[in-house]
Amino acid sequence: MKITLLALAIGGLTAAMPAVADEALPSNLLYDAGKEKKTVWPLPVKNSGELKYNEHRQDLSKWPTLSYEDKRPTKKAEKVELQGPLNGNAENGKKLAMNTQRGNCWACHALPGDVQPGSGGPPLLNVGTWGYSDAHMYQQIWDRRVANPGTEMPPFGTNGVLSDQDIRDIVAFLQSLN
Amino acid sequence: MKTSARIAAIALSGLALSLGAHAEEVYRDMTPYIDYGSKPRASDDARHTNTYQYWKDNARIDPQRASSATQFWTVNWKYKDPPFNDTLHGGHDAQDRGAELYRQLNADGRFAACLGAKKGELKGLRLQYPQYRKDMQRVVGLEAMIEHCADKQGMKLVNGSYDNSAVSVYITAFSNGMPIRIDVSKGPLKESFENGKKLFHTKAGWTNFSCATCHVSVVGKNLRGQTPTTHYGDVAHWPTWRSKDELQSLHVRFTECNRNSGVQPLQIGSKEYTDIEVFMTALSNGYPVVNPSQRD
């Protein structure tokens, strides 16, 4: 058990750190080291030959980019195993699922209470009645590529977007939908 | 279930990959290619989303389809172009501004010559771009060239800025109705096209999305309030006036696409964005230029 916890700790650490901590980032990113969120975006200003750069809400340079200089690979699919009680907070899971900067599940999946349901993935309005185990749902959210290598669903766990507890909370929320 | 929460994360393979990141060809997940053929055209969309039939002719867009919540995406936003949309908008302001700047820049005729206009003729000039410039040793889009040539005239028109795009709108409007015809079958443009095609399908960002995730895999599906459309026939109206009150060049739009999909944006005029521009321009071959233009 200590060994598996250590593996999780290492996995969590690498996910949270910039993948190229000891290397320079690609030179052609819209990146401002002086800004808190680092990632910036260009805003054309009327009747001006200059661009204004605004800070993005999130530092996106931590993940692989489309720059030809970027030597960071896509992280391979991670198989994870949920054991023990779920201990998820469904209420918090709902907040995470409907937060566009975290789970953002509702971008693709219909969820209760959303007047603009996404249809990129299957509707999850009653997913709690489908008979999926907690462990299955946990794996799907952590990294669905294990089950379907060509999936378009983000690998939330592998890419360090959602933590172990975040995913437990979302599983609890999904299991509550009936 | 046991009382202790325990997770066996197979993180070692990922770690090993991170450490071995200096390998020549770095592994990236890809969205599978569709058949782009060797001479892509806008009409090839017929074997992709098969919506080409609904947007190939601006004058014959079905108003019912365009206003249908479930079908509007099949019109590929072309109902925003004339004659369906005959309103005055910010794109026309930009055209006026571009005309004024062009007069200043081209007082001695050198600006037009620098852009490649023969005898100052602007009609058809847009269709020469993107092009490979031997003197610059790279492929450039029209907006990159406007920046380059304005600089020679002592005017700073940063690629992506309002004034740069305004000059581009002014120039592009002379090619209204002329079908796009970029040859990507040989030389540097072919290389650029192939690179752009690969980038378009390369996954990146926290989402592990590629451009093709939205425009190939889930095209036509709802992403809450948005419905991604085909990537065919899309460059004909750039730069465009976004009704959120912003004049955008294609590259500025790319930075917004990237952010919306959780991917770090790149610099305007970068080789990467230029390659995607070449790729998308080829996918608009045969479709007529429309400018000034407006989009949501």
PDB file of N, CA and C in Angstrom, chain A residues 30 40-48 50-54, chain B residues 89-95 159-163 165-166 169 237-257 259-260 268 291-296:
ATOM      1  N   LEU A  30       2.376  32.847 -26.440  1.00  0.00           N
ATOM      2  CA  LEU A  30       1.911  34.130 -25.915  1.00  0.00           C
ATOM      3  C   LEU A  30       1.975  34.007 -24.392  1.00  0.00           C
ATOM      4  N   VAL A  40      -1.114  34.920 -22.022  1.00  0.00           N
ATOM      5  CA  VAL A  40      -1.773  36.162 -22.426  1.00  0.00           C
ATOM      6  C   VAL A  40      -2.385  35.987 -23.808  1.00  0.00           C
ATOM      7  N   TRP A  41      -3.299  36.887 -24.158  1.00  0.00           N
ATOM      8  CA  TRP A  41      -3.959  36.803 -25.462  1.00  0.00           C
ATOM      9  C   TRP A  41      -4.082  38.196 -26.059  1.00  0.00           C
ATOM     10  N   PRO A  42      -4.089  38.276 -27.400  1.00  0.00           N
ATOM     11  CA  PRO A  42      -4.035  39.576 -28.069  1.00  0.00           C
ATOM     12  C   PRO A  42      -5.409  40.192 -28.283  1.00  0.00           C
ATOM     13  N   LEU A  43      -5.524  41.473 -28.011  1.00  0.00           N
ATOM     14  CA  LEU A  43      -6.767  42.206 -28.270  1.00  0.00           C
ATOM     15  C   LEU A  43      -6.465  43.354 -29.237  1.00  0.00           C
ATOM     16  N   PRO A  44      -7.025  43.297 -30.456  1.00  0.00           N
ATOM     17  CA  PRO A  44      -6.866  44.432 -31.373  1.00  0.00           C
ATOM     18  C   PRO A  44      -7.605  45.652 -30.824  1.00  0.00           C
ATOM     19  N   VAL A  45      -6.963  46.815 -30.863  1.00  0.00           N
ATOM     20  CA  VAL A  45      -7.566  48.044 -30.358  1.00  0.00           C
ATOM     21  C   VAL A  45      -7.899  48.938 -31.538  1.00  0.00           C
ATOM     22  N   LYS A  46      -9.124  49.425 -31.588  1.00  0.00           N
ATOM     23  CA  LYS A  46      -9.595  50.177 -32.751  1.00  0.00           C
ATOM     24  C   LYS A  46      -8.651  51.328 -33.109  1.00  0.00           C
ATOM     25  N   ASN A  47      -8.385  51.452 -34.400  1.00  0.00           N
ATOM     26  CA  ASN A  47      -7.533  52.509 -34.951  1.00  0.00           C
ATOM     27  C   ASN A  47      -6.141  52.541 -34.337  1.00  0.00           C
ATOM     28  N   SER A  48      -5.612  51.349 -34.074  1.00  0.00           N
ATOM     29  CA  SER A  48      -4.256  51.256 -33.541  1.00  0.00           C
ATOM     30  C   SER A  48      -3.480  50.186 -34.297  1.00  0.00           C
ATOM     31  N   GLU A  50      -1.020  48.655 -32.896  1.00  0.00           N
ATOM     32  CA  GLU A  50      -0.422  47.809 -31.857  1.00  0.00           C
ATOM     33  C   GLU A  50      -1.467  46.836 -31.321  1.00  0.00           C
ATOM     34  N   LEU A  51      -0.996  45.770 -30.697  1.00  0.00           N
ATOM     35  CA  LEU A  51      -1.887  44.822 -30.029  1.00  0.00           C
ATOM     36  C   LEU A  51      -1.785  45.024 -28.523  1.00  0.00           C
ATOM     37  N   LYS A  52      -2.921  44.892 -27.863  1.00  0.00           N
ATOM     38  CA  LYS A  52      -2.915  44.910 -26.400  1.00  0.00           C
ATOM     39  C   LYS A  52      -2.964  43.450 -25.944  1.00  0.00           C
ATOM     40  N   TYR A  53      -2.176  43.130 -24.932  1.00  0.00           N
ATOM     41  CA  TYR A  53      -2.198  41.749 -24.441  1.00  0.00           C
ATOM     42  C   TYR A  53      -2.871  41.673 -23.077  1.00  0.00           C
ATOM     43  N   ASN A  54      -3.879  40.812 -22.994  1.00  0.00           N
ATOM     44  CA  ASN A  54      -4.599  40.601 -21.730  1.00  0.00           C
ATOM     45  C   ASN A  54      -4.202  39.265 -21.117  1.00  0.00           C
TER      46      ASN A  54
ATOM     47  N   HIS B  89     -21.786  47.139 -40.810  1.00  0.00           N
ATOM     48  CA  HIS B  89     -21.208  46.684 -39.539  1.00  0.00           C
ATOM     49  C   HIS B  89     -19.765  47.169 -39.415  1.00  0.00           C
ATOM     50  N   GLY B  90     -19.122  46.729 -38.353  1.00  0.00           N
ATOM     51  CA  GLY B  90     -17.763  47.196 -38.076  1.00  0.00           C
ATOM     52  C   GLY B  90     -16.759  46.849 -39.153  1.00  0.00           C
ATOM     53  N   GLY B  91     -17.058  45.831 -39.959  1.00  0.00           N
ATOM     54  CA  GLY B  91     -16.160  45.481 -41.054  1.00  0.00           C
ATOM     55  C   GLY B  91     -16.067  46.607 -42.085  1.00  0.00           C
ATOM     56  N   HIS B  92     -17.172  47.327 -42.256  1.00  0.00           N
ATOM     57  CA  HIS B  92     -17.168  48.452 -43.195  1.00  0.00           C
ATOM     58  C   HIS B  92     -16.377  49.629 -42.638  1.00  0.00           C
ATOM     59  N   ASP B  93     -16.474  49.858 -41.331  1.00  0.00           N
ATOM     60  CA  ASP B  93     -15.632  50.884 -40.700  1.00  0.00           C
ATOM     61  C   ASP B  93     -14.162  50.548 -40.935  1.00  0.00           C
ATOM     62  N   ALA B  94     -13.843  49.256 -40.767  1.00  0.00           N
ATOM     63  CA  ALA B  94     -12.460  48.814 -40.941  1.00  0.00           C
ATOM     64  C   ALA B  94     -11.997  49.041 -42.380  1.00  0.00           C
ATOM     65  N   GLN B  95     -12.888  48.785 -43.324  1.00  0.00           N
ATOM     66  CA  GLN B  95     -12.548  48.986 -44.733  1.00  0.00           C
ATOM     67  C   GLN B  95     -12.212  50.469 -44.988  1.00  0.00           C
ATOM     68  N   ASN B 159       1.172  42.689 -36.903  1.00  0.00           N
ATOM     69  CA  ASN B 159       0.300  41.625 -37.395  1.00  0.00           C
ATOM     70  C   ASN B 159      -0.748  41.281 -36.333  1.00  0.00           C
ATOM     71  N   GLY B 160      -2.014  41.351 -36.709  1.00  0.00           N
ATOM     72  CA  GLY B 160      -3.089  41.070 -35.767  1.00  0.00           C
ATOM     73  C   GLY B 160      -3.728  42.327 -35.204  1.00  0.00           C
ATOM     74  N   SER B 161      -3.035  43.477 -35.333  1.00  0.00           N
ATOM     75  CA  SER B 161      -3.601  44.724 -34.810  1.00  0.00           C
ATOM     76  C   SER B 161      -4.792  45.147 -35.668  1.00  0.00           C
ATOM     77  N   TYR B 162      -5.603  46.034 -35.110  1.00  0.00           N
ATOM     78  CA  TYR B 162      -6.779  46.528 -35.828  1.00  0.00           C
ATOM     79  C   TYR B 162      -6.367  47.151 -37.157  1.00  0.00           C
ATOM     80  N   ASP B 163      -5.370  48.029 -37.118  1.00  0.00           N
ATOM     81  CA  ASP B 163      -5.001  48.748 -38.340  1.00  0.00           C
ATOM     82  C   ASP B 163      -4.423  47.813 -39.402  1.00  0.00           C
ATOM     83  N   SER B 165      -5.264  44.634 -39.784  1.00  0.00           N
ATOM     84  CA  SER B 165      -6.410  43.903 -40.340  1.00  0.00           C
ATOM     85  C   SER B 165      -7.283  44.824 -41.183  1.00  0.00           C
ATOM     86  N   ALA B 166      -7.345  46.118 -40.812  1.00  0.00           N
ATOM     87  CA  ALA B 166      -8.143  47.069 -41.588  1.00  0.00           C
ATOM     88  C   ALA B 166      -7.567  47.207 -43.001  1.00  0.00           C
ATOM     89  N   VAL B 169      -8.513  44.078 -44.818  1.00  0.00           N
ATOM     90  CA  VAL B 169      -9.916  44.095 -45.249  1.00  0.00           C
ATOM     91  C   VAL B 169     -10.039  44.939 -46.521  1.00  0.00           C
ATOM     92  N   HIS B 237     -13.725  34.712 -45.561  1.00  0.00           N
ATOM     93  CA  HIS B 237     -14.239  35.982 -45.041  1.00  0.00           C
ATOM     94  C   HIS B 237     -13.301  36.673 -44.053  1.00  0.00           C
ATOM     95  N   TRP B 238     -12.066  36.217 -43.950  1.00  0.00           N
ATOM     96  CA  TRP B 238     -11.137  36.831 -42.979  1.00  0.00           C
ATOM     97  C   TRP B 238     -10.317  37.926 -43.618  1.00  0.00           C
ATOM     98  N   PRO B 239      -9.881  38.952 -42.841  1.00  0.00           N
ATOM     99  CA  PRO B 239     -10.260  39.254 -41.457  1.00  0.00           C
ATOM    100  C   PRO B 239     -11.744  39.579 -41.366  1.00  0.00           C
ATOM    101  N   THR B 240     -12.304  39.387 -40.180  1.00  0.00           N
ATOM    102  CA  THR B 240     -13.740  39.589 -40.047  1.00  0.00           C
ATOM    103  C   THR B 240     -14.074  40.434 -38.830  1.00  0.00           C
ATOM    104  N   TRP B 241     -15.262  41.046 -38.906  1.00  0.00           N
ATOM    105  CA  TRP B 241     -15.744  41.838 -37.781  1.00  0.00           C
ATOM    106  C   TRP B 241     -16.539  40.925 -36.873  1.00  0.00           C
ATOM    107  N   ARG B 242     -16.030  40.692 -35.663  1.00  0.00           N
ATOM    108  CA  ARG B 242     -16.764  39.888 -34.691  1.00  0.00           C
ATOM    109  C   ARG B 242     -17.751  40.789 -33.974  1.00  0.00           C
ATOM    110  N   SER B 243     -18.991  40.378 -33.918  1.00  0.00           N
ATOM    111  CA  SER B 243     -20.021  41.262 -33.389  1.00  0.00           C
ATOM    112  C   SER B 243     -19.880  41.513 -31.887  1.00  0.00           C
ATOM    113  N   LYS B 244     -18.909  40.849 -31.244  1.00  0.00           N
ATOM    114  CA  LYS B 244     -18.594  41.225 -29.865  1.00  0.00           C
ATOM    115  C   LYS B 244     -17.741  42.489 -29.847  1.00  0.00           C
ATOM    116  N   ASP B 245     -17.626  43.146 -31.014  1.00  0.00           N
ATOM    117  CA  ASP B 245     -16.936  44.421 -31.132  1.00  0.00           C
ATOM    118  C   ASP B 245     -15.420  44.244 -31.258  1.00  0.00           C
ATOM    119  N   GLU B 246     -15.007  43.432 -32.212  1.00  0.00           N
ATOM    120  CA  GLU B 246     -13.569  43.199 -32.373  1.00  0.00           C
ATOM    121  C   GLU B 246     -13.260  42.811 -33.815  1.00  0.00           C
ATOM    122  N   LEU B 247     -12.314  43.528 -34.424  1.00  0.00           N
ATOM    123  CA  LEU B 247     -11.856  43.161 -35.760  1.00  0.00           C
ATOM    124  C   LEU B 247     -10.751  42.119 -35.607  1.00  0.00           C
ATOM    125  N   GLN B 248     -10.977  40.934 -36.147  1.00  0.00           N
ATOM    126  CA  GLN B 248     -10.018  39.850 -35.936  1.00  0.00           C
ATOM    127  C   GLN B 248      -9.429  39.347 -37.253  1.00  0.00           C
ATOM    128  N   SER B 249      -8.126  39.139 -37.238  1.00  0.00           N
ATOM    129  CA  SER B 249      -7.492  38.392 -38.325  1.00  0.00           C
ATOM    130  C   SER B 249      -7.638  36.901 -38.012  1.00  0.00           C
ATOM    131  N   LEU B 250      -7.341  36.076 -38.996  1.00  0.00           N
ATOM    132  CA  LEU B 250      -7.454  34.632 -38.791  1.00  0.00           C
ATOM    133  C   LEU B 250      -6.559  34.167 -37.637  1.00  0.00           C
ATOM    134  N   HIS B 251      -5.336  34.708 -37.575  1.00  0.00           N
ATOM    135  CA  HIS B 251      -4.423  34.278 -36.508  1.00  0.00           C
ATOM    136  C   HIS B 251      -4.913  34.702 -35.130  1.00  0.00           C
ATOM    137  N   VAL B 252      -5.515  35.895 -35.045  1.00  0.00           N
ATOM    138  CA  VAL B 252      -6.081  36.316 -33.760  1.00  0.00           C
ATOM    139  C   VAL B 252      -7.205  35.350 -33.372  1.00  0.00           C
ATOM    140  N   ARG B 253      -7.972  34.919 -34.371  1.00  0.00           N
ATOM    141  CA  ARG B 253      -9.029  33.934 -34.101  1.00  0.00           C
ATOM    142  C   ARG B 253      -8.434  32.629 -33.590  1.00  0.00           C
ATOM    143  N   PHE B 254      -7.307  32.226 -34.163  1.00  0.00           N
ATOM    144  CA  PHE B 254      -6.664  30.992 -33.695  1.00  0.00           C
ATOM    145  C   PHE B 254      -6.330  31.078 -32.200  1.00  0.00           C
ATOM    146  N   THR B 255      -5.879  32.271 -31.751  1.00  0.00           N
ATOM    147  CA  THR B 255      -5.541  32.387 -30.322  1.00  0.00           C
ATOM    148  C   THR B 255      -6.795  32.203 -29.468  1.00  0.00           C
ATOM    149  N   GLU B 256      -7.939  32.653 -30.000  1.00  0.00           N
ATOM    150  CA  GLU B 256      -9.197  32.479 -29.261  1.00  0.00           C
ATOM    151  C   GLU B 256      -9.641  31.016 -29.279  1.00  0.00           C
ATOM    152  N   CYS B 257      -9.518  30.361 -30.448  1.00  0.00           N
ATOM    153  CA  CYS B 257      -9.823  28.923 -30.539  1.00  0.00           C
ATOM    154  C   CYS B 257      -8.998  28.155 -29.517  1.00  0.00           C
ATOM    155  N   ARG B 259      -7.503  29.185 -26.730  1.00  0.00           N
ATOM    156  CA  ARG B 259      -7.905  29.440 -25.338  1.00  0.00           C
ATOM    157  C   ARG B 259      -9.203  28.726 -25.008  1.00  0.00           C
ATOM    158  N   ASN B 260     -10.164  28.794 -25.929  1.00  0.00           N
ATOM    159  CA  ASN B 260     -11.459  28.157 -25.673  1.00  0.00           C
ATOM    160  C   ASN B 260     -11.330  26.659 -25.479  1.00  0.00           C
ATOM    161  N   ILE B 268       1.101  35.589 -33.014  1.00  0.00           N
ATOM    162  CA  ILE B 268       0.506  35.913 -34.302  1.00  0.00           C
ATOM    163  C   ILE B 268       1.606  35.895 -35.362  1.00  0.00           C
ATOM    164  N   ASN B 291     -15.716  39.926 -48.339  1.00  0.00           N
ATOM    165  CA  ASN B 291     -15.191  40.895 -47.381  1.00  0.00           C
ATOM    166  C   ASN B 291     -15.593  42.297 -47.803  1.00  0.00           C
ATOM    167  N   PRO B 292     -15.958  43.209 -46.877  1.00  0.00           N
ATOM    168  CA  PRO B 292     -16.022  43.048 -45.425  1.00  0.00           C
ATOM    169  C   PRO B 292     -17.043  41.985 -45.007  1.00  0.00           C
ATOM    170  N   SER B 293     -16.812  41.433 -43.822  1.00  0.00           N
ATOM    171  CA  SER B 293     -17.680  40.369 -43.339  1.00  0.00           C
ATOM    172  C   SER B 293     -17.895  40.507 -41.845  1.00  0.00           C
ATOM    173  N   GLN B 294     -18.887  39.784 -41.378  1.00  0.00           N
ATOM    174  CA  GLN B 294     -19.262  39.847 -39.963  1.00  0.00           C
ATOM    175  C   GLN B 294     -19.537  38.435 -39.465  1.00  0.00           C
ATOM    176  N   ARG B 295     -19.113  38.151 -38.246  1.00  0.00           N
ATOM    177  CA  ARG B 295     -19.436  36.878 -37.602  1.00  0.00           C
ATOM    178  C   ARG B 295     -19.782  37.128 -36.135  1.00  0.00           C
ATOM    179  N   ASP B 296     -20.481  36.183 -35.524  1.00  0.00           N
ATOM    180  CA  ASP B 296     -20.799  36.297 -34.096  1.00  0.00           C
ATOM    181  C   ASP B 296     -19.528  36.402 -33.278  1.00  0.00           C
TER     182      ASP B 296
END
